[in-house]
Tab-separated table of C-alpha atoms in Angstrom:
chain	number	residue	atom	x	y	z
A	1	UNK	CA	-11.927	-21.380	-2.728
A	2	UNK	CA	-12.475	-18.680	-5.374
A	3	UNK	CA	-10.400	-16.005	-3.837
A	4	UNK	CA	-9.918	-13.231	-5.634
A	5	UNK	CA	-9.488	-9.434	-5.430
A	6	UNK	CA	-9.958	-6.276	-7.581
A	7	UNK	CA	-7.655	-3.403	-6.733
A	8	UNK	CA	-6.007	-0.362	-8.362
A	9	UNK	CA	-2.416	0.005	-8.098
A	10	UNK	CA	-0.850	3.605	-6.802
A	11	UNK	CA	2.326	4.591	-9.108
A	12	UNK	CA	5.049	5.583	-6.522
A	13	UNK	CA	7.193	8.438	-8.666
A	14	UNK	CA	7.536	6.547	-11.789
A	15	UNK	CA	9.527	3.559	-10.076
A	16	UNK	CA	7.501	1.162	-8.757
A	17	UNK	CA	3.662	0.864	-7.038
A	18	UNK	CA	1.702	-0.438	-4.181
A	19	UNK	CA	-1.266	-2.128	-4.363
A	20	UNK	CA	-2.932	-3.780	-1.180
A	21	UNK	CA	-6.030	-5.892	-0.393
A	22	UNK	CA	-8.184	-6.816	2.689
A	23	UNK	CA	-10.050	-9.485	4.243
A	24	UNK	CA	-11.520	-10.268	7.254
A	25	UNK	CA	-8.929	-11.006	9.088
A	26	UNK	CA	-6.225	-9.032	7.755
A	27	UNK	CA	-4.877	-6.755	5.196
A	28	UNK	CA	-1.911	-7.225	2.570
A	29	UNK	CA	-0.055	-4.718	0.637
A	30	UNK	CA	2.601	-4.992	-1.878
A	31	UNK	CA	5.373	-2.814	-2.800
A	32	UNK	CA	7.225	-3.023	-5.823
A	33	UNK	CA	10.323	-0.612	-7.077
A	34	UNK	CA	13.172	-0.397	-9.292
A	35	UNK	CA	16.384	-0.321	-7.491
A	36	UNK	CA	19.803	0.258	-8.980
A	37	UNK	CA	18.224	-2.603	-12.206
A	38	UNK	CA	16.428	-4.577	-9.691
A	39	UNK	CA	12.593	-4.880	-9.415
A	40	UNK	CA	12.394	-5.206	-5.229
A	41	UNK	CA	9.254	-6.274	-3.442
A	42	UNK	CA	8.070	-6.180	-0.018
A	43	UNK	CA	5.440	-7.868	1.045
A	44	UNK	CA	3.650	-6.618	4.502
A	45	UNK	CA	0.566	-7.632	6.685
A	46	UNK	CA	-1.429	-5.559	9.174
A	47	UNK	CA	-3.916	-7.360	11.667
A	48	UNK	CA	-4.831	-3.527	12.900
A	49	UNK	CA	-6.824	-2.150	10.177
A	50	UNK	CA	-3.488	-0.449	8.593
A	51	UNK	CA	-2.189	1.183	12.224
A	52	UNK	CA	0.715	-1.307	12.352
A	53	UNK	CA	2.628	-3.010	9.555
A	54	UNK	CA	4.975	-6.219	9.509
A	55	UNK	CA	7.089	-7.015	6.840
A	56	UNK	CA	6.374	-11.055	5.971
A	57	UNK	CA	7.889	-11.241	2.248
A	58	UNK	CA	10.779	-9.988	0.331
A	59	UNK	CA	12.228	-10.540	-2.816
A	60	UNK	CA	14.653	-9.116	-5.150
A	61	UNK	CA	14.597	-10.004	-8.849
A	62	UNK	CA	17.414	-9.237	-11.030
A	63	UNK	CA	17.527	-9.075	-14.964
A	64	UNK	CA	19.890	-11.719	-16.601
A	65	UNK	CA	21.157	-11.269	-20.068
């Protein structure tokens, strides 16, 4: 369908970032931090123009060696 989206990240105190997107329907945003080794990522969708928020997506990635 050719989706595709051009957005600037926001650095959250050297740890992590957000970075969000809208369409017509709804808007996504993404956040991403270290924690404790870990890069952790939530993934949240607002039907209300950004008033409300609900968490849809989370995922924690850990480093093997």
């Amino acid at each position: 369908m050719g989706y595709m989206t051009d957005t600037a990240p926001e650095v959250k105190d050297n740890v992590g970032y957000t970075w969000s997107m809208d369409n017509p329907r709804y808007m996504v945003k993404f956040s991403l931090t270290l924690d404790q080794g870990d890069w952790f990522e939530i993934g949240e969708i607002s039907t209300d123009k950004g008033v409300s928020w609900i968490k849809n997506f989370e995922m924690r990635l850990k480093k093997v060696n």
